[in-house]
mmCIF file with all atom_site columns, C-alpha atoms in Angstrom:
data_model
loop_
_atom_site.group_PDB
_atom_site.id
_atom_site.type_symbol
_atom_site.label_atom_id
_atom_site.label_alt_id
_atom_site.label_comp_id
_atom_site.label_asym_id
_atom_site.label_entity_id
_atom_site.label_seq_id
_atom_site.pdbx_PDB_ins_code
_atom_site.Cartn_x
_atom_site.Cartn_y
_atom_site.Cartn_z
_atom_site.occupancy
_atom_site.B_iso_or_equiv
_atom_site.pdbx_formal_charge
_atom_site.auth_seq_id
_atom_site.auth_comp_id
_atom_site.auth_asym_id
_atom_site.auth_atom_id
_atom_site.pdbx_PDB_model_num
ATOM 1   C CA . UNK A 1 1   ? -3.818  21.063  -129.741 1.00 0.00 ? 28  UNK A CA 1
ATOM 2   C CA . UNK A 1 2   ? -0.845  20.483  -128.093 1.00 0.00 ? 29  UNK A CA 1
ATOM 3   C CA . UNK A 1 3   ? -2.561  20.630  -124.146 1.00 0.00 ? 30  UNK A CA 1
ATOM 4   C CA . UNK A 1 4   ? -5.557  18.433  -125.779 1.00 0.00 ? 31  UNK A CA 1
ATOM 5   C CA . UNK A 1 5   ? -3.484  16.086  -126.689 1.00 0.00 ? 32  UNK A CA 1
ATOM 6   C CA . UNK A 1 6   ? -1.374  16.758  -123.175 1.00 0.00 ? 33  UNK A CA 1
ATOM 7   C CA . UNK A 1 7   ? -4.265  16.766  -121.012 1.00 0.00 ? 34  UNK A CA 1
ATOM 8   C CA . UNK A 1 8   ? -5.508  13.212  -122.714 1.00 0.00 ? 35  UNK A CA 1
ATOM 9   C CA . UNK A 1 9   ? -2.416  11.252  -122.435 1.00 0.00 ? 36  UNK A CA 1
ATOM 10  C CA . UNK A 1 10  ? -3.164  12.524  -118.302 1.00 0.00 ? 37  UNK A CA 1
ATOM 11  C CA . UNK A 1 11  ? -6.742  11.525  -118.550 1.00 0.00 ? 38  UNK A CA 1
ATOM 12  C CA . UNK A 1 12  ? -5.752  7.638   -119.407 1.00 0.00 ? 39  UNK A CA 1
ATOM 13  C CA . UNK A 1 13  ? -2.766  7.473   -117.734 1.00 0.00 ? 40  UNK A CA 1
ATOM 14  C CA . UNK A 1 14  ? -4.761  8.323   -114.472 1.00 0.00 ? 41  UNK A CA 1
ATOM 15  C CA . UNK A 1 15  ? -7.093  5.973   -115.012 1.00 0.00 ? 42  UNK A CA 1
ATOM 16  C CA . UNK A 1 16  ? -4.823  3.403   -115.812 1.00 0.00 ? 43  UNK A CA 1
ATOM 17  C CA . UNK A 1 17  ? -2.590  4.574   -112.109 1.00 0.00 ? 44  UNK A CA 1
ATOM 18  C CA . UNK A 1 18  ? -6.299  3.828   -110.737 1.00 0.00 ? 45  UNK A CA 1
ATOM 19  C CA . UNK A 1 19  ? -7.439  0.831   -112.422 1.00 0.00 ? 46  UNK A CA 1
ATOM 20  C CA . UNK A 1 20  ? -3.423  -0.861  -110.870 1.00 0.00 ? 47  UNK A CA 1
ATOM 21  C CA . UNK A 1 21  ? -4.498  0.453   -107.138 1.00 0.00 ? 48  UNK A CA 1
ATOM 22  C CA . UNK A 1 22  ? -7.620  -2.279  -108.225 1.00 0.00 ? 49  UNK A CA 1
ATOM 23  C CA . UNK A 1 23  ? -6.360  -5.100  -109.783 1.00 0.00 ? 50  UNK A CA 1
ATOM 24  C CA . UNK A 1 24  ? -3.149  -6.705  -111.271 1.00 0.00 ? 51  UNK A CA 1
ATOM 25  C CA . UNK A 1 25  ? -1.339  -4.811  -113.938 1.00 0.00 ? 52  UNK A CA 1
ATOM 26  C CA . UNK A 1 26  ? -1.691  -8.457  -116.519 1.00 0.00 ? 53  UNK A CA 1
ATOM 27  C CA . UNK A 1 27  ? -5.905  -8.019  -115.879 1.00 0.00 ? 54  UNK A CA 1
ATOM 28  C CA . UNK A 1 28  ? -6.068  -4.919  -117.405 1.00 0.00 ? 55  UNK A CA 1
ATOM 29  C CA . UNK A 1 29  ? -7.082  -4.113  -120.638 1.00 0.00 ? 56  UNK A CA 1
ATOM 30  C CA . UNK A 1 30  ? -7.083  -0.946  -122.871 1.00 0.00 ? 57  UNK A CA 1
ATOM 31  C CA . UNK A 1 31  ? -10.699 -1.238  -123.372 1.00 0.00 ? 58  UNK A CA 1
ATOM 32  C CA . UNK A 1 32  ? -11.171 -0.802  -119.444 1.00 0.00 ? 59  UNK A CA 1
ATOM 33  C CA . UNK A 1 33  ? -8.858  2.097   -119.601 1.00 0.00 ? 60  UNK A CA 1
ATOM 34  C CA . UNK A 1 34  ? -10.229 3.753   -122.324 1.00 0.00 ? 61  UNK A CA 1
ATOM 35  C CA . UNK A 1 35  ? -13.972 3.199   -120.808 1.00 0.00 ? 62  UNK A CA 1
ATOM 36  C CA . UNK A 1 36  ? -12.685 5.056   -117.684 1.00 0.00 ? 63  UNK A CA 1
ATOM 37  C CA . UNK A 1 37  ? -11.754 7.721   -119.280 1.00 0.00 ? 64  UNK A CA 1
ATOM 38  C CA . UNK A 1 38  ? -14.769 8.191   -121.575 1.00 0.00 ? 65  UNK A CA 1
ATOM 39  C CA . UNK A 1 39  ? -12.890 7.791   -125.003 1.00 0.00 ? 66  UNK A CA 1
ATOM 40  C CA . UNK A 1 40  ? -12.644 5.219   -127.851 1.00 0.00 ? 67  UNK A CA 1
ATOM 41  C CA . UNK A 1 41  ? -9.788  2.696   -127.881 1.00 0.00 ? 68  UNK A CA 1
ATOM 42  C CA . UNK A 1 42  ? -8.247  4.691   -131.158 1.00 0.00 ? 69  UNK A CA 1
ATOM 43  C CA . UNK A 1 43  ? -7.741  7.345   -128.360 1.00 0.00 ? 70  UNK A CA 1
ATOM 44  C CA . UNK A 1 44  ? -5.989  5.008   -126.620 1.00 0.00 ? 71  UNK A CA 1
ATOM 45  C CA . UNK A 1 45  ? -3.414  4.248   -129.376 1.00 0.00 ? 72  UNK A CA 1
ATOM 46  C CA . UNK A 1 46  ? -3.083  7.756   -130.917 1.00 0.00 ? 73  UNK A CA 1
ATOM 47  C CA . UNK A 1 47  ? -1.201  8.471   -127.225 1.00 0.00 ? 74  UNK A CA 1
ATOM 48  C CA . UNK A 1 48  ? 0.555   5.026   -125.962 1.00 0.00 ? 75  UNK A CA 1
ATOM 49  C CA . UNK A 1 49  ? 1.388   1.579   -127.910 1.00 0.00 ? 76  UNK A CA 1
ATOM 50  C CA . UNK A 1 50  ? 0.264   -0.463  -124.764 1.00 0.00 ? 77  UNK A CA 1
ATOM 51  C CA . UNK A 1 51  ? -0.277  -0.750  -121.007 1.00 0.00 ? 78  UNK A CA 1
ATOM 52  C CA . UNK A 1 52  ? 3.123   -0.841  -120.191 1.00 0.00 ? 79  UNK A CA 1
ATOM 53  C CA . UNK A 1 53  ? 4.201   2.308   -121.849 1.00 0.00 ? 80  UNK A CA 1
ATOM 54  C CA . UNK A 1 54  ? 1.487   4.093   -120.114 1.00 0.00 ? 81  UNK A CA 1
ATOM 55  C CA . UNK A 1 55  ? 3.337   2.045   -116.619 1.00 0.00 ? 82  UNK A CA 1
ATOM 56  C CA . UNK A 1 56  ? 6.743   3.655   -118.092 1.00 0.00 ? 83  UNK A CA 1
ATOM 57  C CA . UNK A 1 57  ? 5.591   7.432   -118.506 1.00 0.00 ? 84  UNK A CA 1
ATOM 58  C CA . UNK A 1 58  ? 3.517   7.353   -115.363 1.00 0.00 ? 85  UNK A CA 1
ATOM 59  C CA . UNK A 1 59  ? 7.691   6.193   -113.531 1.00 0.00 ? 86  UNK A CA 1
ATOM 60  C CA . UNK A 1 60  ? 9.136   8.990   -116.359 1.00 0.00 ? 87  UNK A CA 1
ATOM 61  C CA . UNK A 1 61  ? 6.887   11.776  -114.970 1.00 0.00 ? 88  UNK A CA 1
ATOM 62  C CA . UNK A 1 62  ? 6.565   11.127  -110.930 1.00 0.00 ? 89  UNK A CA 1
ATOM 63  C CA . UNK A 1 63  ? 10.744  10.021  -110.762 1.00 0.00 ? 90  UNK A CA 1
ATOM 64  C CA . UNK A 1 64  ? 12.245  10.130  -113.809 1.00 0.00 ? 91  UNK A CA 1
ATOM 65  C CA . UNK A 1 65  ? 11.615  13.970  -115.145 1.00 0.00 ? 92  UNK A CA 1
ATOM 66  C CA . UNK A 1 66  ? 13.062  15.667  -111.378 1.00 0.00 ? 93  UNK A CA 1
ATOM 67  C CA . UNK A 1 67  ? 15.650  12.785  -110.928 1.00 0.00 ? 94  UNK A CA 1
ATOM 68  C CA . UNK A 1 68  ? 17.275  13.592  -114.232 1.00 0.00 ? 95  UNK A CA 1
ATOM 69  C CA . UNK A 1 69  ? 16.754  17.232  -113.655 1.00 0.00 ? 96  UNK A CA 1
ATOM 70  C CA . UNK A 1 70  ? 18.482  16.784  -110.558 1.00 0.00 ? 97  UNK A CA 1
ATOM 71  C CA . UNK A 1 71  ? 21.756  15.232  -111.876 1.00 0.00 ? 98  UNK A CA 1
ATOM 72  C CA . UNK A 1 72  ? 21.339  17.760  -114.772 1.00 0.00 ? 99  UNK A CA 1
ATOM 73  C CA . UNK A 1 73  ? 22.170  20.681  -112.400 1.00 0.00 ? 100 UNK A CA 1
ATOM 74  C CA . UNK A 1 74  ? 25.173  17.936  -110.478 1.00 0.00 ? 101 UNK A CA 1
ATOM 75  C CA . UNK A 1 75  ? 22.974  17.334  -107.877 1.00 0.00 ? 102 UNK A CA 1
ATOM 76  C CA . UNK A 1 76  ? 23.799  13.844  -107.285 1.00 0.00 ? 103 UNK A CA 1
ATOM 77  C CA . UNK A 1 77  ? 23.361  12.494  -103.898 1.00 0.00 ? 104 UNK A CA 1
ATOM 78  C CA . UNK A 1 78  ? 20.453  15.231  -103.802 1.00 0.00 ? 105 UNK A CA 1
ATOM 79  C CA . UNK A 1 79  ? 19.005  13.383  -106.561 1.00 0.00 ? 106 UNK A CA 1
ATOM 80  C CA . UNK A 1 80  ? 19.424  9.843   -105.086 1.00 0.00 ? 107 UNK A CA 1
ATOM 81  C CA . UNK A 1 81  ? 17.366  11.583  -102.584 1.00 0.00 ? 108 UNK A CA 1
ATOM 82  C CA . UNK A 1 82  ? 14.580  12.509  -104.984 1.00 0.00 ? 109 UNK A CA 1
ATOM 83  C CA . UNK A 1 83  ? 14.369  9.372   -106.310 1.00 0.00 ? 110 UNK A CA 1
ATOM 84  C CA . UNK A 1 84  ? 13.284  7.549   -103.514 1.00 0.00 ? 111 UNK A CA 1
ATOM 85  C CA . UNK A 1 85  ? 11.044  10.503  -102.494 1.00 0.00 ? 112 UNK A CA 1
ATOM 86  C CA . UNK A 1 86  ? 9.058   9.934   -105.742 1.00 0.00 ? 113 UNK A CA 1
ATOM 87  C CA . UNK A 1 87  ? 8.746   6.572   -105.317 1.00 0.00 ? 114 UNK A CA 1
ATOM 88  C CA . UNK A 1 88  ? 7.462   7.362   -101.527 1.00 0.00 ? 115 UNK A CA 1
ATOM 89  C CA . UNK A 1 89  ? 5.371   9.391   -102.697 1.00 0.00 ? 116 UNK A CA 1
ATOM 90  C CA . UNK A 1 90  ? 2.678   6.485   -104.892 1.00 0.00 ? 117 UNK A CA 1
ATOM 91  C CA . UNK A 1 91  ? 4.348   3.724   -103.629 1.00 0.00 ? 118 UNK A CA 1
ATOM 92  C CA . UNK A 1 92  ? 1.406   1.465   -103.346 1.00 0.00 ? 119 UNK A CA 1
ATOM 93  C CA . UNK A 1 93  ? 1.639   1.691   -107.160 1.00 0.00 ? 120 UNK A CA 1
ATOM 94  C CA . UNK A 1 94  ? 4.566   0.964   -107.366 1.00 0.00 ? 121 UNK A CA 1
ATOM 95  C CA . UNK A 1 95  ? 4.363   -2.038  -105.235 1.00 0.00 ? 122 UNK A CA 1
ATOM 96  C CA . UNK A 1 96  ? 1.631   -2.907  -107.172 1.00 0.00 ? 123 UNK A CA 1
ATOM 97  C CA . UNK A 1 97  ? 3.640   -2.259  -110.536 1.00 0.00 ? 124 UNK A CA 1
ATOM 98  C CA . UNK A 1 98  ? 5.941   -4.872  -109.185 1.00 0.00 ? 125 UNK A CA 1
ATOM 99  C CA . UNK A 1 99  ? 4.331   -7.360  -108.798 1.00 0.00 ? 126 UNK A CA 1
ATOM 100 C CA . UNK A 1 100 ? 3.865   -8.038  -112.862 1.00 0.00 ? 127 UNK A CA 1
ATOM 101 C CA . UNK A 1 101 ? 4.925   -11.001 -114.237 1.00 0.00 ? 128 UNK A CA 1
ATOM 102 C CA . UNK A 1 102 ? 8.851   -10.556 -114.940 1.00 0.00 ? 129 UNK A CA 1
ATOM 103 C CA . UNK A 1 103 ? 10.207  -9.714  -118.462 1.00 0.00 ? 130 UNK A CA 1
ATOM 104 C CA . UNK A 1 104 ? 11.586  -7.286  -120.525 1.00 0.00 ? 131 UNK A CA 1
ATOM 105 C CA . UNK A 1 105 ? 8.721   -5.149  -120.161 1.00 0.00 ? 132 UNK A CA 1
ATOM 106 C CA . UNK A 1 106 ? 8.538   -5.280  -116.449 1.00 0.00 ? 133 UNK A CA 1
ATOM 107 C CA . UNK A 1 107 ? 8.482   -2.702  -114.224 1.00 0.00 ? 134 UNK A CA 1
ATOM 108 C CA . UNK A 1 108 ? 11.571  -3.322  -112.593 1.00 0.00 ? 135 UNK A CA 1
ATOM 109 C CA . UNK A 1 109 ? 12.858  -4.286  -116.105 1.00 0.00 ? 136 UNK A CA 1
ATOM 110 C CA . UNK A 1 110 ? 12.210  -0.540  -116.800 1.00 0.00 ? 137 UNK A CA 1
ATOM 111 C CA . UNK A 1 111 ? 13.312  0.546   -113.542 1.00 0.00 ? 138 UNK A CA 1
ATOM 112 C CA . UNK A 1 112 ? 16.604  -1.401  -113.900 1.00 0.00 ? 139 UNK A CA 1
ATOM 113 C CA . UNK A 1 113 ? 16.847  0.260   -117.397 1.00 0.00 ? 140 UNK A CA 1
ATOM 114 C CA . UNK A 1 114 ? 16.746  3.466   -115.870 1.00 0.00 ? 141 UNK A CA 1
ATOM 115 C CA . UNK A 1 115 ? 19.321  2.910   -113.608 1.00 0.00 ? 142 UNK A CA 1
ATOM 116 C CA . UNK A 1 116 ? 21.631  1.602   -115.161 1.00 0.00 ? 143 UNK A CA 1
ATOM 117 C CA . UNK A 1 117 ? 21.630  4.054   -118.142 1.00 0.00 ? 144 UNK A CA 1
ATOM 118 C CA . UNK A 1 118 ? 21.863  6.819   -115.356 1.00 0.00 ? 145 UNK A CA 1
ATOM 119 C CA . UNK A 1 119 ? 25.113  5.926   -114.086 1.00 0.00 ? 146 UNK A CA 1
ATOM 120 C CA . UNK A 1 120 ? 26.528  5.360   -117.744 1.00 0.00 ? 147 UNK A CA 1
ATOM 121 C CA . UNK A 1 121 ? 26.307  8.959   -117.713 1.00 0.00 ? 148 UNK A CA 1
ATOM 122 C CA . UNK A 1 122 ? 27.433  9.927   -114.657 1.00 0.00 ? 149 UNK A CA 1
ATOM 123 C CA . UNK A 1 123 ? 30.978  7.693   -115.777 1.00 0.00 ? 150 UNK A CA 1
ATOM 124 C CA . UNK A 1 124 ? 30.705  9.668   -118.239 1.00 0.00 ? 151 UNK A CA 1
ATOM 125 C CA . UNK A 1 125 ? 30.651  12.394  -117.143 1.00 0.00 ? 152 UNK A CA 1
ATOM 126 C CA . UNK A 1 126 ? 32.964  11.968  -114.693 1.00 0.00 ? 153 UNK A CA 1
ATOM 127 C CA . UNK A 1 127 ? 35.458  9.536   -116.373 1.00 0.00 ? 154 UNK A CA 1
ATOM 128 C CA . UNK A 1 128 ? 35.781  6.774   -113.965 1.00 0.00 ? 155 UNK A CA 1
ATOM 129 C CA . UNK A 1 129 ? 39.328  6.162   -112.328 1.00 0.00 ? 156 UNK A CA 1
ATOM 130 C CA . UNK A 1 130 ? 40.563  3.144   -114.107 1.00 0.00 ? 157 UNK A CA 1
ATOM 131 C CA . UNK A 1 131 ? 43.242  0.987   -112.861 1.00 0.00 ? 158 UNK A CA 1
ATOM 132 C CA . UNK A 1 132 ? 45.007  -0.860  -115.519 1.00 0.00 ? 159 UNK A CA 1
ATOM 133 C CA . UNK A 1 133 ? 45.423  -3.788  -113.205 1.00 0.00 ? 160 UNK A CA 1
ATOM 134 C CA . UNK A 1 134 ? 41.494  -3.851  -113.201 1.00 0.00 ? 161 UNK A CA 1
ATOM 135 C CA . UNK A 1 135 ? 40.372  -4.176  -116.918 1.00 0.00 ? 162 UNK A CA 1
ATOM 136 C CA . UNK A 1 136 ? 37.483  -6.365  -115.957 1.00 0.00 ? 163 UNK A CA 1
ATOM 137 C CA . UNK A 1 137 ? 35.845  -3.097  -114.408 1.00 0.00 ? 164 UNK A CA 1
ATOM 138 C CA . UNK A 1 138 ? 34.969  -1.432  -117.100 1.00 0.00 ? 165 UNK A CA 1
ATOM 139 C CA . UNK A 1 139 ? 32.086  1.551   -116.965 1.00 0.00 ? 166 UNK A CA 1
ATOM 140 C CA . UNK A 1 140 ? 29.455  -1.000  -118.453 1.00 0.00 ? 167 UNK A CA 1
ATOM 141 C CA . UNK A 1 141 ? 30.404  -3.525  -115.136 1.00 0.00 ? 168 UNK A CA 1
ATOM 142 C CA . UNK A 1 142 ? 30.535  -0.722  -112.457 1.00 0.00 ? 169 UNK A CA 1
ATOM 143 C CA . UNK A 1 143 ? 27.476  0.293   -114.091 1.00 0.00 ? 170 UNK A CA 1
ATOM 144 C CA . UNK A 1 144 ? 26.046  -3.167  -113.583 1.00 0.00 ? 171 UNK A CA 1
ATOM 145 C CA . UNK A 1 145 ? 27.092  -3.394  -110.069 1.00 0.00 ? 172 UNK A CA 1
ATOM 146 C CA . UNK A 1 146 ? 26.071  -0.188  -108.649 1.00 0.00 ? 173 UNK A CA 1
ATOM 147 C CA . UNK A 1 147 ? 22.703  -0.726  -110.986 1.00 0.00 ? 174 UNK A CA 1
ATOM 148 C CA . UNK A 1 148 ? 21.289  -4.110  -108.925 1.00 0.00 ? 175 UNK A CA 1
ATOM 149 C CA . UNK A 1 149 ? 22.472  -3.043  -105.556 1.00 0.00 ? 176 UNK A CA 1
ATOM 150 C CA . UNK A 1 150 ? 19.949  0.177   -105.880 1.00 0.00 ? 177 UNK A CA 1
ATOM 151 C CA . UNK A 1 151 ? 16.923  -1.484  -107.759 1.00 0.00 ? 178 UNK A CA 1
ATOM 152 C CA . UNK A 1 152 ? 17.366  -4.787  -105.562 1.00 0.00 ? 179 UNK A CA 1
ATOM 153 C CA . UNK A 1 153 ? 17.476  -2.118  -102.495 1.00 0.00 ? 180 UNK A CA 1
ATOM 154 C CA . UNK A 1 154 ? 14.411  -0.326  -103.804 1.00 0.00 ? 181 UNK A CA 1
ATOM 155 C CA . UNK A 1 155 ? 12.008  -3.504  -104.628 1.00 0.00 ? 182 UNK A CA 1
ATOM 156 C CA . UNK A 1 156 ? 12.878  -4.973  -100.828 1.00 0.00 ? 183 UNK A CA 1
ATOM 157 C CA . UNK A 1 157 ? 12.237  -1.069  -99.815  1.00 0.00 ? 184 UNK A CA 1
ATOM 158 C CA . UNK A 1 158 ? 9.012   -0.953  -101.929 1.00 0.00 ? 185 UNK A CA 1
ATOM 159 C CA . UNK A 1 159 ? 8.032   -4.537  -101.761 1.00 0.00 ? 186 UNK A CA 1
ATOM 160 C CA . UNK A 1 160 ? 8.038   -4.630  -97.631  1.00 0.00 ? 187 UNK A CA 1
ATOM 161 C CA . UNK A 1 161 ? 4.971   -4.469  -95.760  1.00 0.00 ? 188 UNK A CA 1
ATOM 162 C CA . UNK A 1 162 ? 5.694   -3.192  -92.242  1.00 0.00 ? 189 UNK A CA 1
ATOM 163 C CA . UNK A 1 163 ? 6.517   0.695   -94.322  1.00 0.00 ? 190 UNK A CA 1
ATOM 164 C CA . UNK A 1 164 ? 8.587   1.807   -91.669  1.00 0.00 ? 191 UNK A CA 1
ATOM 165 C CA . UNK A 1 165 ? 11.705  2.611   -93.347  1.00 0.00 ? 192 UNK A CA 1
ATOM 166 C CA . UNK A 1 166 ? 10.485  6.222   -95.332  1.00 0.00 ? 193 UNK A CA 1
ATOM 167 C CA . UNK A 1 167 ? 12.625  7.506   -98.694  1.00 0.00 ? 194 UNK A CA 1
ATOM 168 C CA . UNK A 1 168 ? 14.838  9.458   -96.566  1.00 0.00 ? 195 UNK A CA 1
ATOM 169 C CA . UNK A 1 169 ? 16.268  6.239   -94.579  1.00 0.00 ? 196 UNK A CA 1
ATOM 170 C CA . UNK A 1 170 ? 16.656  4.403   -98.194  1.00 0.00 ? 197 UNK A CA 1
ATOM 171 C CA . UNK A 1 171 ? 18.811  7.304   -99.727  1.00 0.00 ? 198 UNK A CA 1
ATOM 172 C CA . UNK A 1 172 ? 21.263  7.846   -96.598  1.00 0.00 ? 199 UNK A CA 1
ATOM 173 C CA . UNK A 1 173 ? 21.702  4.079   -96.599  1.00 0.00 ? 200 UNK A CA 1
ATOM 174 C CA . UNK A 1 174 ? 22.605  4.243   -100.519 1.00 0.00 ? 201 UNK A CA 1
ATOM 175 C CA . UNK A 1 175 ? 24.467  6.775   -99.934  1.00 0.00 ? 202 UNK A CA 1
ATOM 176 C CA . UNK A 1 176 ? 26.231  5.985   -97.003  1.00 0.00 ? 203 UNK A CA 1
ATOM 177 C CA . UNK A 1 177 ? 26.946  2.148   -99.000  1.00 0.00 ? 204 UNK A CA 1
ATOM 178 C CA . UNK A 1 178 ? 28.624  4.161   -101.934 1.00 0.00 ? 205 UNK A CA 1
ATOM 179 C CA . UNK A 1 179 ? 30.782  5.989   -99.860  1.00 0.00 ? 206 UNK A CA 1
ATOM 180 C CA . UNK A 1 180 ? 32.416  2.938   -97.981  1.00 0.00 ? 207 UNK A CA 1
ATOM 181 C CA . UNK A 1 181 ? 33.565  -0.714  -98.708  1.00 0.00 ? 208 UNK A CA 1
ATOM 182 C CA . UNK A 1 182 ? 32.140  -4.043  -97.446  1.00 0.00 ? 209 UNK A CA 1
ATOM 183 C CA . UNK A 1 183 ? 35.214  -3.972  -95.386  1.00 0.00 ? 210 UNK A CA 1
ATOM 184 C CA . UNK A 1 184 ? 34.209  -0.763  -93.424  1.00 0.00 ? 211 UNK A CA 1
ATOM 185 C CA . UNK A 1 185 ? 31.013  -2.338  -92.703  1.00 0.00 ? 212 UNK A CA 1
ATOM 186 C CA . UNK A 1 186 ? 32.061  -5.879  -91.293  1.00 0.00 ? 213 UNK A CA 1
ATOM 187 C CA . UNK A 1 187 ? 33.551  -6.510  -88.057  1.00 0.00 ? 214 UNK A CA 1
ATOM 188 C CA . UNK A 1 188 ? 36.840  -9.033  -89.494  1.00 0.00 ? 215 UNK A CA 1
ATOM 189 C CA . UNK A 1 189 ? 37.161  -12.610 -87.702  1.00 0.00 ? 216 UNK A CA 1
ATOM 190 C CA . UNK A 1 190 ? 39.804  -11.945 -85.271  1.00 0.00 ? 217 UNK A CA 1
ATOM 191 C CA . UNK A 1 191 ? 39.956  -8.505  -84.922  1.00 0.00 ? 218 UNK A CA 1
#
């Protein structure tokens, strides 16, 4: 029974994915998804609450499950590469997803929430080197700082129409930024 349920869920997600490649997210209706799948509307609601949940399910299956597996095996730097490669594999879809209206259910918010909670889990696993002079730098503040850096970098890369930078280039660049301060990256005036 679970296999049939999984297949139906995958079918609905595939139909949603196909529709996303043809039209903006806001124009897609549940009826369009179910008609494309050859199913009735109540079947959709047995599997998903709404089309936002379908988008999140696709993201989880295409990206976060693989990344989480690597993180659980203590392969943090490789997980960054995997994250970028998974997004690159379906880059056109994620570009369309980024074009959604901003809001609490937007793709960018789903991505932000995932990255933020991943950084928090890593902070708990590795215990931060706390500096008593900087009480402001809680794990939540640090996670927020790195989340916005990564999410904005990913958004700019996905949305770039030139498509000349590979996932590996993005990942290597991000890993470099993680290990260098801004002072390492700039030439100070007068030197």
